[in-house]
Structure formats: structure tokens, C-alpha cells
Tab-separated table of C-alpha atoms in Angstrom:
chain	number	residue	atom	x	y	z
A	1	MET	CA	38.113	9.021	-7.603
A	2	TYR	CA	37.404	7.077	-10.812
A	3	THR	CA	36.350	3.437	-10.850
A	4	PHE	CA	36.778	0.582	-13.319
A	5	VAL	CA	35.723	-3.036	-13.761
A	6	ASN	CA	37.715	-5.764	-15.484
A	7	ARG	CA	35.435	-8.218	-17.288
A	8	ASP	CA	38.332	-10.415	-18.395
A	9	GLU	CA	40.504	-11.021	-15.339
A	10	SER	CA	42.424	-13.826	-17.059
A	11	SER	CA	43.884	-11.363	-19.576
A	12	SER	CA	47.461	-10.301	-18.898
A	13	VAL	CA	46.858	-7.119	-20.918
A	14	TYR	CA	43.871	-5.925	-18.880
A	15	GLY	CA	45.588	-7.021	-15.693
A	16	ALA	CA	48.521	-4.746	-16.546
A	17	VAL	CA	46.172	-1.872	-17.409
A	18	ALA	CA	44.362	-2.344	-14.079
A	19	GLU	CA	47.660	-2.218	-12.173
A	20	LEU	CA	48.672	0.993	-13.944
A	21	LEU	CA	45.326	2.641	-13.201
A	22	VAL	CA	45.508	1.771	-9.502
A	23	ALA	CA	49.121	2.966	-9.335
A	24	ARG	CA	48.016	6.413	-10.535
A	25	GLY	CA	46.184	6.864	-7.250
A	26	ASP	CA	42.944	8.257	-8.710
A	27	TRP	CA	41.455	4.931	-9.908
A	28	ARG	CA	39.914	2.096	-7.930
A	29	GLY	CA	38.907	-1.348	-9.165
A	30	LEU	CA	35.414	-2.726	-8.525
A	31	PRO	CA	33.936	-6.242	-8.796
A	32	ARG	CA	33.379	-7.232	-12.442
A	33	ASP	CA	29.543	-7.163	-12.184
A	34	SER	CA	29.295	-3.721	-10.578
A	35	ALA	CA	26.672	-1.468	-12.174
A	36	ARG	CA	28.259	1.916	-11.445
A	37	PHE	CA	31.741	2.500	-12.848
A	38	HIS	CA	33.586	4.903	-15.125
A	39	LEU	CA	35.497	2.392	-17.270
A	40	MET	CA	34.885	-1.202	-18.341
A	41	LEU	CA	37.756	-3.371	-19.611
A	42	GLY	CA	37.236	-6.621	-21.503
A	43	GLU	CA	37.185	-8.504	-24.779
A	44	ARG	CA	34.789	-7.150	-27.414
A	45	ASN	CA	32.723	-10.339	-27.650
A	46	LYS	CA	32.265	-10.489	-23.867
A	47	LEU	CA	31.266	-6.907	-23.112
A	48	PRO	CA	27.621	-6.285	-22.058
A	49	PHE	CA	27.149	-3.111	-24.112
A	50	GLY	CA	23.450	-3.048	-23.260
A	51	ARG	CA	24.269	-2.304	-19.600
A	52	LEU	CA	26.115	0.919	-20.410
A	53	GLY	CA	24.628	4.394	-20.126
A	54	HIS	CA	21.792	3.612	-17.704
A	55	GLU	CA	23.325	5.212	-14.614
A	56	PRO	CA	22.099	8.836	-14.164
A	57	GLY	CA	24.884	11.403	-14.064
A	58	LEU	CA	27.599	8.848	-14.854
A	59	VAL	CA	29.580	8.736	-18.110
A	60	GLN	CA	30.654	5.136	-18.710
A	61	LEU	CA	33.495	4.285	-21.076
A	62	VAL	CA	34.522	0.971	-22.585
A	63	ASN	CA	37.753	-0.097	-24.285
A	64	TYR	CA	35.984	-1.411	-27.405
A	65	TYR	CA	33.197	0.183	-29.392
A	66	ARG	CA	30.293	-1.964	-30.521
A	67	GLY	CA	30.987	-3.613	-33.870
A	68	SER	CA	34.752	-3.232	-33.548
A	69	GLY	CA	35.167	-6.867	-34.548
A	70	SER	CA	34.599	-5.852	-38.172
A	71	ILE	CA	38.076	-4.318	-38.223
A	72	CYS	CA	39.816	-5.856	-35.189
A	73	ARG	CA	39.510	-9.507	-36.223
A	74	LYS	CA	41.933	-10.153	-39.066
A	75	THR	CA	39.525	-12.096	-41.290
A	76	SER	CA	36.727	-9.609	-40.657
A	77	MET	CA	38.996	-6.695	-41.528
A	78	VAL	CA	39.952	-8.305	-44.845
A	79	ARG	CA	36.281	-8.873	-45.693
A	80	THR	CA	35.396	-5.319	-44.603
A	81	VAL	CA	38.046	-3.843	-46.913
A	82	GLN	CA	36.920	-6.163	-49.712
A	83	SER	CA	33.282	-5.100	-49.281
A	84	TYR	CA	34.165	-1.402	-49.158
A	85	SER	CA	36.376	-1.701	-52.232
A	86	ALA	CA	33.671	-3.557	-54.164
A	87	ALA	CA	31.126	-0.842	-53.314
A	88	ALA	CA	33.598	1.895	-54.259
A	89	GLY	CA	34.738	0.140	-57.418
A	90	SER	CA	38.375	0.098	-56.298
A	91	ASN	CA	41.077	-2.521	-55.822
A	92	PRO	CA	41.203	-3.749	-52.183
A	93	PHE	CA	44.945	-4.328	-52.522
A	94	LEU	CA	45.465	-0.587	-52.757
A	95	TRP	CA	44.531	-0.526	-49.042
A	96	MET	CA	46.324	-3.638	-47.861
A	97	PRO	CA	48.762	-6.261	-49.167
A	98	PRO	CA	47.138	-9.088	-51.183
A	99	SER	CA	45.157	-10.932	-48.502
A	100	PHE	CA	42.917	-14.005	-48.557
A	101	VAL	CA	40.662	-15.579	-45.916
A	102	VAL	CA	41.236	-19.322	-45.559
A	103	CYS	CA	39.425	-21.717	-43.197
A	104	PRO	CA	40.520	-25.165	-42.004
A	105	SER	CA	39.296	-27.532	-44.724
A	106	ARG	CA	37.103	-29.485	-42.287
A	107	PHE	CA	34.934	-26.352	-41.930
A	108	LEU	CA	34.487	-25.774	-45.654
A	109	ALA	CA	31.196	-26.039	-47.505
A	110	GLU	CA	30.391	-28.743	-49.983
A	111	ASP	CA	27.874	-27.563	-52.542
A	112	ASP	CA	25.829	-30.761	-52.387
A	113	GLY	CA	25.658	-30.674	-48.589
A	114	LYS	CA	24.614	-27.067	-47.964
A	115	ALA	CA	20.888	-27.617	-48.473
A	116	ALA	CA	20.922	-30.772	-46.364
A	117	ARG	CA	22.609	-28.964	-43.473
A	118	GLY	CA	19.955	-26.251	-43.699
A	119	ARG	CA	17.153	-28.796	-43.436
A	120	LEU	CA	18.815	-30.276	-40.359
A	121	GLY	CA	18.986	-26.858	-38.745
A	122	LEU	CA	22.800	-26.822	-38.834
A	123	LYS	CA	24.878	-23.776	-39.631
A	124	PRO	CA	26.072	-23.688	-43.245
A	125	ARG	CA	29.725	-24.535	-43.615
A	126	ARG	CA	32.015	-21.715	-44.616
A	127	LYS	CA	33.691	-21.018	-47.927
A	128	ASP	CA	37.134	-19.515	-48.244
A	129	GLU	CA	39.574	-18.083	-50.757
A	130	ARG	CA	42.169	-20.829	-50.987
A	131	SER	CA	41.783	-21.129	-54.752
A	132	GLU	CA	42.323	-17.374	-55.153
A	133	PHE	CA	45.345	-17.632	-52.854
A	134	ARG	CA	46.820	-20.476	-54.909
A	135	THR	CA	46.457	-18.398	-58.075
A	136	ALA	CA	48.108	-15.354	-56.480
A	137	ALA	CA	50.916	-17.437	-54.955
A	138	ALA	CA	51.575	-19.232	-58.253
A	139	SER	CA	51.853	-15.921	-60.092
A	140	GLY	CA	54.564	-14.769	-57.703
A	141	ASN	CA	52.657	-11.510	-57.430
A	142	GLY	CA	54.637	-10.215	-60.389
A	143	ARG	CA	58.049	-11.083	-58.904
A	144	GLU	CA	60.566	-13.258	-60.715
A	145	ASN	CA	61.666	-15.040	-57.538
A	146	GLY	CA	58.198	-15.843	-56.254
A	147	SER	CA	56.761	-14.341	-53.100
A	148	VAL	CA	56.652	-14.806	-49.353
A	149	TRP	CA	53.336	-15.055	-47.483
A	150	ILE	CA	52.328	-14.959	-43.848
A	151	ALA	CA	49.494	-16.985	-42.317
A	152	LYS	CA	47.892	-15.189	-39.353
A	153	ALA	CA	45.142	-16.560	-37.121
A	154	SER	CA	42.061	-14.339	-37.159
A	155	ALA	CA	42.004	-13.926	-33.384
A	156	GLY	CA	45.736	-14.396	-32.829
A	157	ALA	CA	48.038	-11.934	-31.103
A	158	LYS	CA	51.592	-11.498	-29.770
A	159	GLY	CA	53.102	-13.275	-32.781
A	160	GLU	CA	51.417	-16.577	-31.916
A	161	ASP	CA	49.932	-19.003	-34.460
A	162	ILE	CA	51.665	-17.549	-37.522
A	163	LEU	CA	53.745	-19.054	-40.312
A	164	ILE	CA	55.909	-17.248	-42.859
A	165	SER	CA	56.683	-19.242	-45.990
A	166	SER	CA	56.912	-19.151	-49.774
A	167	ASP	CA	55.473	-22.693	-49.944
A	168	CYS	CA	51.799	-22.381	-50.832
A	169	GLU	CA	50.834	-25.889	-49.745
A	170	ALA	CA	52.752	-25.644	-46.468
A	171	LEU	CA	50.757	-22.519	-45.604
A	172	LEU	CA	47.436	-24.215	-46.410
A	173	GLU	CA	48.389	-27.292	-44.394
A	174	PHE	CA	49.253	-25.009	-41.477
A	175	VAL	CA	45.770	-23.464	-41.652
A	176	ASP	CA	44.111	-26.872	-41.951
A	177	ARG	CA	45.775	-28.027	-38.715
A	178	GLY	CA	44.403	-24.989	-36.877
A	179	LYS	CA	41.141	-24.344	-35.075
A	180	GLN	CA	40.162	-21.034	-36.677
A	181	SER	CA	40.209	-19.102	-39.918
A	182	HIS	CA	43.431	-17.443	-41.008
A	183	VAL	CA	44.442	-14.582	-43.255
A	184	LEU	CA	47.057	-15.489	-45.842
A	185	GLN	CA	48.699	-12.183	-46.635
A	186	LYS	CA	51.543	-11.148	-48.901
A	187	TYR	CA	54.583	-10.505	-46.715
A	188	ILE	CA	56.049	-7.042	-47.243
A	189	GLU	CA	59.681	-7.720	-48.174
A	190	ASP	CA	60.703	-4.048	-48.258
A	191	PRO	CA	58.757	-2.322	-45.459
A	192	LEU	CA	59.085	1.253	-44.290
A	193	LEU	CA	61.415	1.135	-41.275
A	194	LEU	CA	62.759	3.569	-38.718
A	195	THR	CA	66.463	4.326	-38.366
A	196	GLY	CA	68.290	1.159	-37.385
A	197	SER	CA	65.862	-1.082	-39.337
A	198	ARG	CA	63.262	-0.942	-36.581
A	199	LYS	CA	59.621	-1.750	-37.262
A	200	PHE	CA	56.881	0.534	-35.961
A	201	ASP	CA	53.127	0.911	-35.958
A	202	MET	CA	50.759	3.862	-35.811
A	203	SER	CA	47.503	4.236	-33.908
A	204	PHE	CA	44.904	6.767	-35.060
A	205	ARG	CA	42.336	7.986	-32.524
């Protein structure tokens, strides 16, 4: 008999996974703070990785690896690809559609206030790529009829908190009304589709 703990019981996804495991007949759920288990389910920023691997003779698995946020959060993934491309001397848009990280304007840094915030012990405000996005959107990305962009919340999922538009300012206003950073990414007008114009995704393991 295998055992698992669910560290995020409010999640509908992990709740469904837990039900499927129990239905198999060879898995049993344990209280979330149990020390001995085979599998831990939960969000990456809530998982106590330091507790894993201390039980003799027990292999403990987790549904996220440490540091997965660098590619699982949308803004972090864009910055990771940008950093890799800069180190490799390549164009990041060979790996992904033109993509820019944009924060709500109330979180943005002001050059004359950065030092003052540091002296007060406050976190420095963030900078974003809205000016680079405006330039790319104005150029139409090389297309005569302009271009369509999609705004996606960094931690969003299930199609929530997104906007698709060709209006640059409408996209920025949408981000500014939000509570988190967004990725403004070139929408792929002619994607690779399955028979019947069906979208698909691939998972590599």
C-alpha cells in the first residue's frame, strides 16, 4: 500500500488526483503533516522540501522539483529564456514568441526613489518591459496588418485573467488593473493544429 499527503486541500486539481489515487485501491491518503509517505502533492511555493528524504528506507516523491518556479511561472520562464539566450548569444524569440514581462504600474520603480526605499528597508520596486512591448507592438512584428497579443497572468491558469487584443494600450491598462505581473506575448495566428483544427500540447518527462 502506498501513501500520499495533500498539502493544498483547497486545490481542485490535487483533490481530483487524490480521488484517482484512492480509487486505484493501492493508495491511501494521510494527514497533510504526516512525516512518512510516498508522495506529497501541493503548490511549489508551499512544499516543505527540507522535510523530504529523512525517513530511512522510504523513497519520497513530490509533484514539483525544487526551483521549478523558474520555468513554471510565466514571467519567470520568459526571464529564464532571456537569460539563457543572452548567455548563449542567441535570440530568445527563436525559443518562444516575442514575449515581454509587464508589471502593474503601481509596482514600478522610479529611479529617484530606489535609493530612498533601500534606506527605509523597503523592497525595491520592480521594472518591466512595457517600453519594449510598445516598440514591438507598434512595429506590427513585421506584419502589414499589425499583430495580436495575449496578456497572461504570471500565476494564472485555466484561461483565467487573460486578454487577447491588438490594442497596445488596452493590454497595458488590463495589466495595470491586475494584482500581479503579466506576460505580454505575441499571439500565434497560424498555429500547428491537429486534424479538425484542434489545439494540443506536449509534455516531456
